[in-house]
PDB file of C-alpha atoms in Angstrom:
ATOM      1  CA  LEU A   1       0.000   0.000   0.000  1.00  0.00           C
ATOM      2  CA  ARG A   2       1.048   3.612  -0.375  1.00  0.00           C
ATOM      3  CA  ASP A   3       3.300   5.066   2.282  1.00  0.00           C
ATOM      4  CA  PRO A   4       1.580   7.192   4.942  1.00  0.00           C
ATOM      5  CA  PRO A   5       3.619   9.359   7.353  1.00  0.00           C
ATOM      6  CA  SER A   6       5.836   7.026   9.336  1.00  0.00           C
ATOM      7  CA  THR A   7       5.933   6.424  13.079  1.00  0.00           C
ATOM      8  CA  ASN A   8       8.153   4.096  15.045  1.00  0.00           C
ATOM      9  CA  SER A   9       6.248   1.309  16.699  1.00  0.00           C
ATOM     10  CA  ALA A  10       6.396  -1.325  19.379  1.00  0.00           C
ATOM     11  CA  SER A  11       8.285  -4.587  19.061  1.00  0.00           C
ATOM     12  CA  ALA A  12       6.791  -7.716  17.537  1.00  0.00           C
ATOM     13  CA  PRO A  13       4.553  -9.904  19.722  1.00  0.00           C
ATOM     14  CA  ALA A  14       6.484 -12.399  21.786  1.00  0.00           C
ATOM     15  CA  THR A  15       3.720 -14.795  22.830  1.00  0.00           C
ATOM     16  CA  PRO A  16       2.915 -17.829  20.728  1.00  0.00           C
ATOM     17  CA  ALA A  17      -0.795 -17.692  21.617  1.00  0.00           C
ATOM     18  CA  ARG A  18      -2.742 -17.802  18.385  1.00  0.00           C
ATOM     19  CA  ILE A  19      -5.802 -15.682  17.786  1.00  0.00           C
ATOM     20  CA  THR A  20      -7.891 -16.116  14.647  1.00  0.00           C
ATOM     21  CA  PRO A  21      -8.903 -12.643  13.422  1.00  0.00           C
ATOM     22  CA  LYS A  22     -11.304 -11.750  10.678  1.00  0.00           C
ATOM     23  CA  ALA A  23     -10.398 -12.896   7.183  1.00  0.00           C
ATOM     24  CA  PHE A  24      -9.258 -10.527   4.432  1.00  0.00           C
ATOM     25  CA  SER A  25     -11.954  -8.072   3.465  1.00  0.00           C
ATOM     26  CA  SER A  26     -12.927  -7.626  -0.142  1.00  0.00           C
ATOM     27  CA  VAL A  27     -13.247  -3.859   0.332  1.00  0.00           C
ATOM     28  CA  SER A  28     -10.515  -1.871  -1.376  1.00  0.00           C
ATOM     29  CA  THR A  29      -8.951   0.942   0.615  1.00  0.00           C
ATOM     30  CA  PHE A  30      -6.184   2.831  -1.105  1.00  0.00           C
ATOM     31  CA  GLU A  31      -3.973   4.647   1.386  1.00  0.00           C
ATOM     32  CA  ALA A  32      -2.782   7.926  -0.060  1.00  0.00           C
ATOM     33  CA  GLY A  33       0.782   9.027   0.519  1.00  0.00           C
ATOM     34  CA  PRO A  34       2.092  12.588   0.838  1.00  0.00           C
ATOM     35  CA  SER A  35       2.207  14.618  -2.329  1.00  0.00           C
ATOM     36  CA  ALA A  36       5.631  15.439  -3.698  1.00  0.00           C
ATOM     37  CA  LYS A  37       6.895  19.016  -3.630  1.00  0.00           C
ATOM     38  CA  LYS A  38       8.575  18.586  -7.002  1.00  0.00           C
ATOM     39  CA  ALA A  39       7.304  16.983 -10.169  1.00  0.00           C
ATOM     40  CA  PRO A  40       8.298  13.312 -10.024  1.00  0.00           C
ATOM     41  CA  THR A  41      10.390  11.614 -12.621  1.00  0.00           C
ATOM     42  CA  THR A  42       8.833   8.785 -14.574  1.00  0.00           C
ATOM     43  CA  PRO A  43      10.136   5.276 -13.860  1.00  0.00           C
ATOM     44  CA  THR A  44      11.786   3.678 -16.828  1.00  0.00           C
ATOM     45  CA  THR A  45      10.964   0.232 -18.111  1.00  0.00           C
ATOM     46  CA  PRO A  46      14.237  -1.594 -18.793  1.00  0.00           C
ATOM     47  CA  VAL A  47      14.885  -3.690 -21.873  1.00  0.00           C
ATOM     48  CA  PRO A  48      14.267  -7.309 -20.794  1.00  0.00           C
ATOM     49  CA  ALA A  49      17.470  -9.189 -20.064  1.00  0.00           C
ATOM     50  CA  PRO A  50      18.090 -12.544 -21.746  1.00  0.00           C
ATOM     51  CA  GLN A  51      16.273 -15.322 -19.928  1.00  0.00           C
ATOM     52  CA  VAL A  52      18.717 -17.315 -17.841  1.00  0.00           C
ATOM     53  CA  PRO A  53      17.535 -20.463 -16.056  1.00  0.00           C
ATOM     54  CA  VAL A  54      17.276 -19.888 -12.303  1.00  0.00           C
ATOM     55  CA  GLU A  55      18.511 -22.754 -10.208  1.00  0.00           C
ATOM     56  CA  ASP A  56      16.469 -23.736  -7.188  1.00  0.00           C
ATOM     57  CA  VAL A  57      18.256 -23.446  -3.870  1.00  0.00           C
ATOM     58  CA  PRO A  58      18.243 -26.579  -1.671  1.00  0.00           C
ATOM     59  CA  PRO A  59      16.252 -26.052   1.559  1.00  0.00           C
ATOM     60  CA  LYS A  60      17.968 -25.620   4.907  1.00  0.00           C
ATOM     61  CA  SER A  61      16.371 -27.983   7.407  1.00  0.00           C
ATOM     62  CA  ASP A  62      16.169 -26.835  11.034  1.00  0.00           C
ATOM     63  CA  PRO A  63      16.099 -29.491  13.787  1.00  0.00           C
ATOM     64  CA  ARG A  64      13.862 -27.243  15.894  1.00  0.00           C
ATOM     65  CA  TYR A  65      10.990 -28.073  13.528  1.00  0.00           C
ATOM     66  CA  ASP A  66      11.599 -31.802  13.098  1.00  0.00           C
ATOM     67  CA  GLY A  67       8.392 -33.846  13.358  1.00  0.00           C
ATOM     68  CA  LEU A  68       6.186 -30.799  13.916  1.00  0.00           C
ATOM     69  CA  LYS A  69       3.156 -29.782  11.900  1.00  0.00           C
ATOM     70  CA  ASP A  70       0.098 -27.549  12.053  1.00  0.00           C
ATOM     71  CA  GLN A  71      -0.283 -25.513  15.275  1.00  0.00           C
ATOM     72  CA  ALA A  72       2.760 -27.087  16.941  1.00  0.00           C
ATOM     73  CA  LEU A  73       4.896 -26.034  13.977  1.00  0.00           C
ATOM     74  CA  ILE A  74       3.346 -22.556  13.907  1.00  0.00           C
ATOM     75  CA  ASN A  75       4.184 -22.121  17.596  1.00  0.00           C
ATOM     76  CA  ALA A  76       7.777 -23.294  17.098  1.00  0.00           C
ATOM     77  CA  LEU A  77       8.272 -20.973  14.127  1.00  0.00           C
ATOM     78  CA  HIS A  78       6.769 -18.069  16.059  1.00  0.00           C
ATOM     79  CA  ASP A  79       9.091 -18.685  18.993  1.00  0.00           C
ATOM     80  CA  ALA A  80      12.106 -18.860  16.674  1.00  0.00           C
ATOM     81  CA  VAL A  81      11.613 -15.721  14.579  1.00  0.00           C
ATOM     82  CA  SER A  82       9.002 -13.377  16.071  1.00  0.00           C
ATOM     83  CA  LYS A  83      11.464 -11.524  18.306  1.00  0.00           C
ATOM     84  CA  HIS A  84      13.391  -9.154  16.080  1.00  0.00           C
ATOM     85  CA  LYS A  85      14.634  -5.596  15.904  1.00  0.00           C
ATOM     86  CA  ASP A  86      11.967  -3.034  15.045  1.00  0.00           C
ATOM     87  CA  LEU A  87      13.731  -0.725  12.600  1.00  0.00           C
ATOM     88  CA  GLY A  88      10.983   1.879  12.412  1.00  0.00           C
ATOM     89  CA  TYR A  89       9.271   2.567   9.100  1.00  0.00           C
ATOM     90  CA  ASN A  90      11.496   5.400   7.873  1.00  0.00           C
ATOM     91  CA  GLN A  91      14.631   3.356   8.476  1.00  0.00           C
ATOM     92  CA  ALA A  92      13.091   0.288   6.822  1.00  0.00           C
ATOM     93  CA  ARG A  93      12.269   2.290   3.691  1.00  0.00           C
ATOM     94  CA  LYS A  94      15.728   3.822   3.644  1.00  0.00           C
ATOM     95  CA  ILE A  95      17.290   0.357   3.786  1.00  0.00           C
ATOM     96  CA  ILE A  96      15.090  -0.887   0.923  1.00  0.00           C
ATOM     97  CA  PHE A  97      15.906   1.983  -1.425  1.00  0.00           C
ATOM     98  CA  THR A  98      19.582   2.488  -0.581  1.00  0.00           C
ATOM     99  CA  THR A  99      20.932  -1.016   0.061  1.00  0.00           C
ATOM    100  CA  LEU A 100      18.573  -4.008   0.274  1.00  0.00           C
ATOM    101  CA  ASP A 101      16.899  -3.632  -3.131  1.00  0.00           C
ATOM    102  CA  ASN A 102      19.280  -1.093  -4.656  1.00  0.00           C
ATOM    103  CA  HIS A 103      21.504  -2.684  -7.270  1.00  0.00           C
ATOM    104  CA  ASP A 104      24.044  -0.445  -9.004  1.00  0.00           C
ATOM    105  CA  GLY A 105      22.014   2.620  -8.092  1.00  0.00           C
ATOM    106  CA  LYS A 106      18.721   1.253  -9.445  1.00  0.00           C
ATOM    107  CA  VAL A 107      15.633  -0.085  -7.662  1.00  0.00           C
ATOM    108  CA  LYS A 108      13.146  -2.266  -9.562  1.00  0.00           C
ATOM    109  CA  CYS A 109       9.413  -2.628  -8.964  1.00  0.00           C
ATOM    110  CA  VAL A 110       8.623  -6.251  -8.122  1.00  0.00           C
ATOM    111  CA  TYR A 111       5.342  -6.052 -10.051  1.00  0.00           C
ATOM    112  CA  THR A 112       5.980  -4.048 -13.242  1.00  0.00           C
ATOM    113  CA  GLY A 113       9.763  -4.314 -13.608  1.00  0.00           C
ATOM    114  CA  LYS A 114      10.016  -0.520 -13.874  1.00  0.00           C
ATOM    115  CA  GLU A 115      13.184   0.968 -12.405  1.00  0.00           C
ATOM    116  CA  VAL A 116      14.162   4.231 -10.734  1.00  0.00           C
ATOM    117  CA  THR A 117      17.680   5.532 -10.252  1.00  0.00           C
ATOM    118  CA  THR A 118      18.027   6.638  -6.657  1.00  0.00           C
ATOM    119  CA  ASN A 119      20.242   6.730  -3.574  1.00  0.00           C
ATOM    120  CA  LYS A 120      17.439   7.687  -1.192  1.00  0.00           C
ATOM    121  CA  ILE A 121      13.721   7.163  -0.566  1.00  0.00           C
ATOM    122  CA  PRO A 122      12.086   8.362  -3.821  1.00  0.00           C
ATOM    123  CA  SER A 123       8.947  10.449  -4.167  1.00  0.00           C
ATOM    124  CA  SER A 124       5.868   8.413  -3.272  1.00  0.00           C
ATOM    125  CA  ASN A 125       4.420   9.542  -6.614  1.00  0.00           C
ATOM    126  CA  VAL A 126       7.151   7.536  -8.348  1.00  0.00           C
ATOM    127  CA  MET A 127       7.809   4.436  -6.245  1.00  0.00           C
ATOM    128  CA  ASN A 128       6.361   3.187  -2.993  1.00  0.00           C
ATOM    129  CA  THR A 129       6.943   0.503  -0.389  1.00  0.00           C
ATOM    130  CA  GLU A 130       4.521  -2.373  -0.875  1.00  0.00           C
ATOM    131  CA  HIS A 131       3.164  -3.982   2.271  1.00  0.00           C
ATOM    132  CA  THR A 132       2.546  -7.501   0.990  1.00  0.00           C
ATOM    133  CA  TRP A 133       0.301  -7.890   4.024  1.00  0.00           C
ATOM    134  CA  PRO A 134      -1.649  -4.597   3.862  1.00  0.00           C
ATOM    135  CA  GLN A 135      -1.484  -2.066   6.662  1.00  0.00           C
ATOM    136  CA  SER A 136      -5.282  -1.926   6.730  1.00  0.00           C
ATOM    137  CA  LYS A 137      -5.368  -5.701   7.372  1.00  0.00           C
ATOM    138  CA  GLY A 138      -3.016  -5.606  10.351  1.00  0.00           C
ATOM    139  CA  ALA A 139       0.474  -4.571   9.243  1.00  0.00           C
ATOM    140  CA  THR A 140       0.770  -2.007  12.007  1.00  0.00           C
ATOM    141  CA  GLY A 141       3.252  -1.492  14.809  1.00  0.00           C
ATOM    142  CA  ALA A 142       6.460  -3.424  14.268  1.00  0.00           C
ATOM    143  CA  ALA A 143       4.797  -5.259  11.370  1.00  0.00           C
ATOM    144  CA  LYS A 144       4.615  -2.040   9.356  1.00  0.00           C
ATOM    145  CA  ALA A 145       8.415  -1.902   9.226  1.00  0.00           C
ATOM    146  CA  ASP A 146       9.131  -5.635   8.894  1.00  0.00           C
ATOM    147  CA  LEU A 147      11.383  -5.997   5.847  1.00  0.00           C
ATOM    148  CA  HIS A 148      10.376  -9.608   5.267  1.00  0.00           C
ATOM    149  CA  HIS A 149       7.108  -8.480   3.650  1.00  0.00           C
ATOM    150  CA  LEU A 150       8.124  -5.052   2.259  1.00  0.00           C
ATOM    151  CA  PHE A 151       9.094  -4.623  -1.407  1.00  0.00           C
ATOM    152  CA  PRO A 152       9.615  -1.658  -3.757  1.00  0.00           C
ATOM    153  CA  THR A 153       6.735  -1.062  -6.189  1.00  0.00           C
ATOM    154  CA  ASP A 154       5.826   1.439  -8.867  1.00  0.00           C
ATOM    155  CA  SER A 155       3.293   3.855  -7.391  1.00  0.00           C
ATOM    156  CA  LYS A 156       0.553   3.100  -9.920  1.00  0.00           C
ATOM    157  CA  ALA A 157       0.823  -0.669  -9.415  1.00  0.00           C
ATOM    158  CA  ASN A 158       0.965  -0.112  -5.668  1.00  0.00           C
ATOM    159  CA  SER A 159      -2.321   1.823  -5.766  1.00  0.00           C
ATOM    160  CA  ILE A 160      -3.995  -0.664  -8.091  1.00  0.00           C
ATOM    161  CA  ARG A 161      -3.173  -3.521  -5.748  1.00  0.00           C
ATOM    162  CA  GLY A 162      -4.491  -1.485  -2.794  1.00  0.00           C
ATOM    163  CA  ASN A 163      -5.407  -3.994  -0.108  1.00  0.00           C
ATOM    164  CA  TRP A 164      -7.041  -6.538  -2.410  1.00  0.00           C
ATOM    165  CA  PRO A 165      -6.138 -10.177  -1.752  1.00  0.00           C
ATOM    166  CA  PHE A 166      -3.778 -12.045  -4.046  1.00  0.00           C
ATOM    167  CA  GLY A 167      -5.218 -14.549  -6.470  1.00  0.00           C
ATOM    168  CA  THR A 168      -5.249 -15.829 -10.041  1.00  0.00           C
ATOM    169  CA  VAL A 169      -6.869 -13.295 -12.348  1.00  0.00           C
ATOM    170  CA  LYS A 170      -9.293 -14.693 -14.935  1.00  0.00           C
ATOM    171  CA  ASN A 171     -10.953 -11.464 -16.120  1.00  0.00           C
ATOM    172  CA  VAL A 172      -8.220  -8.848 -16.532  1.00  0.00           C
ATOM    173  CA  LYS A 173      -8.905  -5.155 -15.843  1.00  0.00           C
ATOM    174  CA  TRP A 174      -5.221  -4.088 -15.764  1.00  0.00           C
ATOM    175  CA  GLN A 175      -1.943  -5.831 -16.516  1.00  0.00           C
ATOM    176  CA  GLU A 176       1.725  -5.037 -16.929  1.00  0.00           C
ATOM    177  CA  ASN A 177       4.835  -7.223 -17.010  1.00  0.00           C
ATOM    178  CA  GLY A 178       2.832 -10.293 -15.954  1.00  0.00           C
ATOM    179  CA  ALA A 179       1.174  -8.529 -13.025  1.00  0.00           C
ATOM    180  CA  LYS A 180      -2.628  -8.492 -13.306  1.00  0.00           C
ATOM    181  CA  PHE A 181      -5.634  -6.997 -11.572  1.00  0.00           C
ATOM    182  CA  GLY A 182      -9.204  -8.175 -12.049  1.00  0.00           C
ATOM    183  CA  THR A 183     -11.471 -10.969 -10.887  1.00  0.00           C
ATOM    184  CA  ASP A 184     -10.785 -14.659 -10.339  1.00  0.00           C
ATOM    185  CA  GLU A 185     -12.912 -17.636 -11.393  1.00  0.00           C
ATOM    186  CA  LYS A 186     -15.176 -17.063  -8.360  1.00  0.00           C
ATOM    187  CA  GLY A 187     -15.694 -13.399  -9.207  1.00  0.00           C
ATOM    188  CA  ARG A 188     -13.490 -12.119  -6.378  1.00  0.00           C
ATOM    189  CA  THR A 189     -11.429  -9.003  -7.052  1.00  0.00           C
ATOM    190  CA  VAL A 190      -7.783 -10.054  -6.752  1.00  0.00           C
ATOM    191  CA  PHE A 191      -4.253  -8.965  -7.653  1.00  0.00           C
ATOM    192  CA  GLU A 192      -1.832 -11.376  -9.306  1.00  0.00           C
ATOM    193  CA  PRO A 193       1.938 -10.727  -9.211  1.00  0.00           C
ATOM    194  CA  PRO A 194       4.198 -11.827 -12.085  1.00  0.00           C
ATOM    195  CA  ASP A 195       5.353 -15.449 -11.984  1.00  0.00           C
ATOM    196  CA  GLU A 196       8.851 -14.612 -10.730  1.00  0.00           C
ATOM    197  CA  HIS A 197       7.415 -12.909  -7.626  1.00  0.00           C
ATOM    198  CA  LYS A 198       4.572 -15.314  -6.814  1.00  0.00           C
ATOM    199  CA  GLY A 199       6.624 -17.518  -4.489  1.00  0.00           C
ATOM    200  CA  ASN A 200       8.116 -14.472  -2.771  1.00  0.00           C
ATOM    201  CA  VAL A 201       4.600 -13.205  -2.037  1.00  0.00           C
ATOM    202  CA  ALA A 202       3.501 -16.578  -0.673  1.00  0.00           C
ATOM    203  CA  ARG A 203       6.512 -16.976   1.604  1.00  0.00           C
ATOM    204  CA  ALA A 204       6.217 -13.371   2.827  1.00  0.00           C
ATOM    205  CA  LEU A 205       2.576 -13.951   3.798  1.00  0.00           C
ATOM    206  CA  PHE A 206       3.310 -17.295   5.472  1.00  0.00           C
ATOM    207  CA  TYR A 207       5.984 -15.509   7.522  1.00  0.00           C
ATOM    208  CA  PHE A 208       3.632 -12.662   8.417  1.00  0.00           C
ATOM    209  CA  SER A 209       0.812 -14.983   9.453  1.00  0.00           C
ATOM    210  CA  THR A 210       3.174 -16.969  11.682  1.00  0.00           C
ATOM    211  CA  VAL A 211       4.937 -14.038  13.333  1.00  0.00           C
ATOM    212  CA  TYR A 212       1.912 -11.797  13.880  1.00  0.00           C
ATOM    213  CA  ASN A 213      -0.793 -14.398  14.525  1.00  0.00           C
ATOM    214  CA  LYS A 214      -2.860 -13.418  11.473  1.00  0.00           C
ATOM    215  CA  HIS A 215      -5.216 -15.827   9.723  1.00  0.00           C
ATOM    216  CA  ILE A 216      -5.021 -16.380   5.958  1.00  0.00           C
ATOM    217  CA  PRO A 217      -8.429 -17.149   4.386  1.00  0.00           C
ATOM    218  CA  ALA A 218      -8.751 -20.612   2.857  1.00  0.00           C
ATOM    219  CA  ASP A 219      -9.140 -19.408  -0.751  1.00  0.00           C
ATOM    220  CA  ASP A 220      -6.061 -17.216  -0.450  1.00  0.00           C
ATOM    221  CA  GLU A 221      -4.031 -19.941   1.245  1.00  0.00           C
ATOM    222  CA  ALA A 222      -4.768 -22.468  -1.498  1.00  0.00           C
ATOM    223  CA  VAL A 223      -3.435 -20.093  -4.164  1.00  0.00           C
ATOM    224  CA  LEU A 224      -0.383 -19.131  -2.093  1.00  0.00           C
ATOM    225  CA  LYS A 225       0.575 -22.760  -1.576  1.00  0.00           C
ATOM    226  CA  GLN A 226       0.392 -23.311  -5.335  1.00  0.00           C
ATOM    227  CA  TRP A 227       2.631 -20.281  -5.888  1.00  0.00           C
ATOM    228  CA  ASN A 228       5.059 -21.526  -3.255  1.00  0.00           C
ATOM    229  CA  GLN A 229       5.533 -24.610  -5.444  1.00  0.00           C
ATOM    230  CA  LEU A 230       5.441 -22.792  -8.797  1.00  0.00           C
ATOM    231  CA  ASP A 231       8.062 -20.163  -7.979  1.00  0.00           C
ATOM    232  CA  LYS A 232      10.814 -21.932  -6.050  1.00  0.00           C
ATOM    233  CA  VAL A 233      13.285 -20.181  -3.757  1.00  0.00           C
ATOM    234  CA  ASP A 234      16.210 -18.859  -5.775  1.00  0.00           C
ATOM    235  CA  ALA A 235      19.602 -17.392  -4.877  1.00  0.00           C
ATOM    236  CA  THR A 236      18.317 -13.809  -5.007  1.00  0.00           C
ATOM    237  CA  GLU A 237      15.608 -14.539  -2.448  1.00  0.00           C
ATOM    238  CA  VAL A 238      18.106 -16.281  -0.175  1.00  0.00           C
ATOM    239  CA  ALA A 239      20.509 -13.332  -0.438  1.00  0.00           C
ATOM    240  CA  ARG A 240      17.700 -10.945   0.529  1.00  0.00           C
ATOM    241  CA  ASN A 241      16.812 -13.135   3.509  1.00  0.00           C
ATOM    242  CA  ASP A 242      20.476 -13.101   4.571  1.00  0.00           C
ATOM    243  CA  ALA A 243      20.648  -9.316   4.247  1.00  0.00           C
ATOM    244  CA  ILE A 244      17.452  -8.740   6.223  1.00  0.00           C
ATOM    245  CA  GLU A 245      18.863 -10.868   9.021  1.00  0.00           C
ATOM    246  CA  THR A 246      21.753  -8.405   9.394  1.00  0.00           C
ATOM    247  CA  TYR A 247      19.245  -5.597   9.976  1.00  0.00           C
ATOM    248  CA  GLN A 248      16.439  -7.287  11.917  1.00  0.00           C
ATOM    249  CA  GLN A 249      18.247 -10.261  13.488  1.00  0.00           C
ATOM    250  CA  ASN A 250      15.653 -12.715  12.221  1.00  0.00           C
ATOM    251  CA  ARG A 251      14.982 -14.767   9.093  1.00  0.00           C
ATOM    252  CA  ASN A 252      12.000 -15.890   7.077  1.00  0.00           C
ATOM    253  CA  PRO A 253      12.022 -19.652   7.751  1.00  0.00           C
ATOM    254  CA  PHE A 254       9.808 -20.301   4.711  1.00  0.00           C
ATOM    255  CA  VAL A 255      12.614 -19.010   2.495  1.00  0.00           C
ATOM    256  CA  ASP A 256      15.093 -21.285   4.261  1.00  0.00           C
ATOM    257  CA  ASP A 257      12.748 -24.257   3.816  1.00  0.00           C
ATOM    258  CA  ALA A 258       9.688 -23.677   1.621  1.00  0.00           C
ATOM    259  CA  SER A 259       8.346 -27.159   2.424  1.00  0.00           C
ATOM    260  CA  LEU A 260       7.419 -25.957   5.921  1.00  0.00           C
ATOM    261  CA  ALA A 261       4.285 -24.402   4.421  1.00  0.00           C
ATOM    262  CA  ASP A 262       3.028 -27.813   3.314  1.00  0.00           C
ATOM    263  CA  ARG A 263       3.165 -29.045   6.916  1.00  0.00           C
ATOM    264  CA  ILE A 264       0.651 -26.403   8.038  1.00  0.00           C
ATOM    265  CA  ALA A 265      -2.927 -27.224   7.057  1.00  0.00           C
ATOM    266  CA  ASP A 266      -4.410 -23.871   8.095  1.00  0.00           C
ATOM    267  CA  PHE A 267      -2.469 -20.630   8.473  1.00  0.00           C
TER     268      PHE A 267
END
């Protein structure tokens, strides 16, 4: 969602007690960011690079989760990774745009592939910070600044996604670079990321659900588990997980071992 004025927040919840909140709403709420003082530059769409096969990265098994499944596994994962450093939202955005997702001075939108050249947080009219788990659905407090579910996105794509759930689009209303917005086969309004980001979205949401005790609706979970299989963990995702650990002192265990998601019947 678009970036509102930032505030530092409390640390992540430390108790493994699980509460089942309301499921994702189908109501779209776009959160407007501050207007820029200067006219923004337009993101550029790069010429597609030659397609190079991406090798899957072997999972890293963790003995702490051996033999566990469902709620017992959720509790163990929560205990292992929920306690982390709260960076504050401004610092989290600065990290994203200057180091974490900045490669040779350029930051790429995970949805459209558009790039901006920057060494600081850009105008929110150009590129925003996507909360994969929307702020209006519970990404508040420490969760608002948790890098494991934050990604850079072109402002238009960020607004189009809003807080709609992820899903497979059947009737397309908007699309770019493989990202789509429209309705699924059940008529639900959903947003679909490009194939190369589908697994990243799934693993980010599995992490968020586990750490912050948030329920994922059954329809959403079924699609996310398919995406977790379709788009395997690659070296880039592992490197990002490693980098986030240096800032937050915690990891996304579903990136380390994507098969953990298949051992949880109901997030």
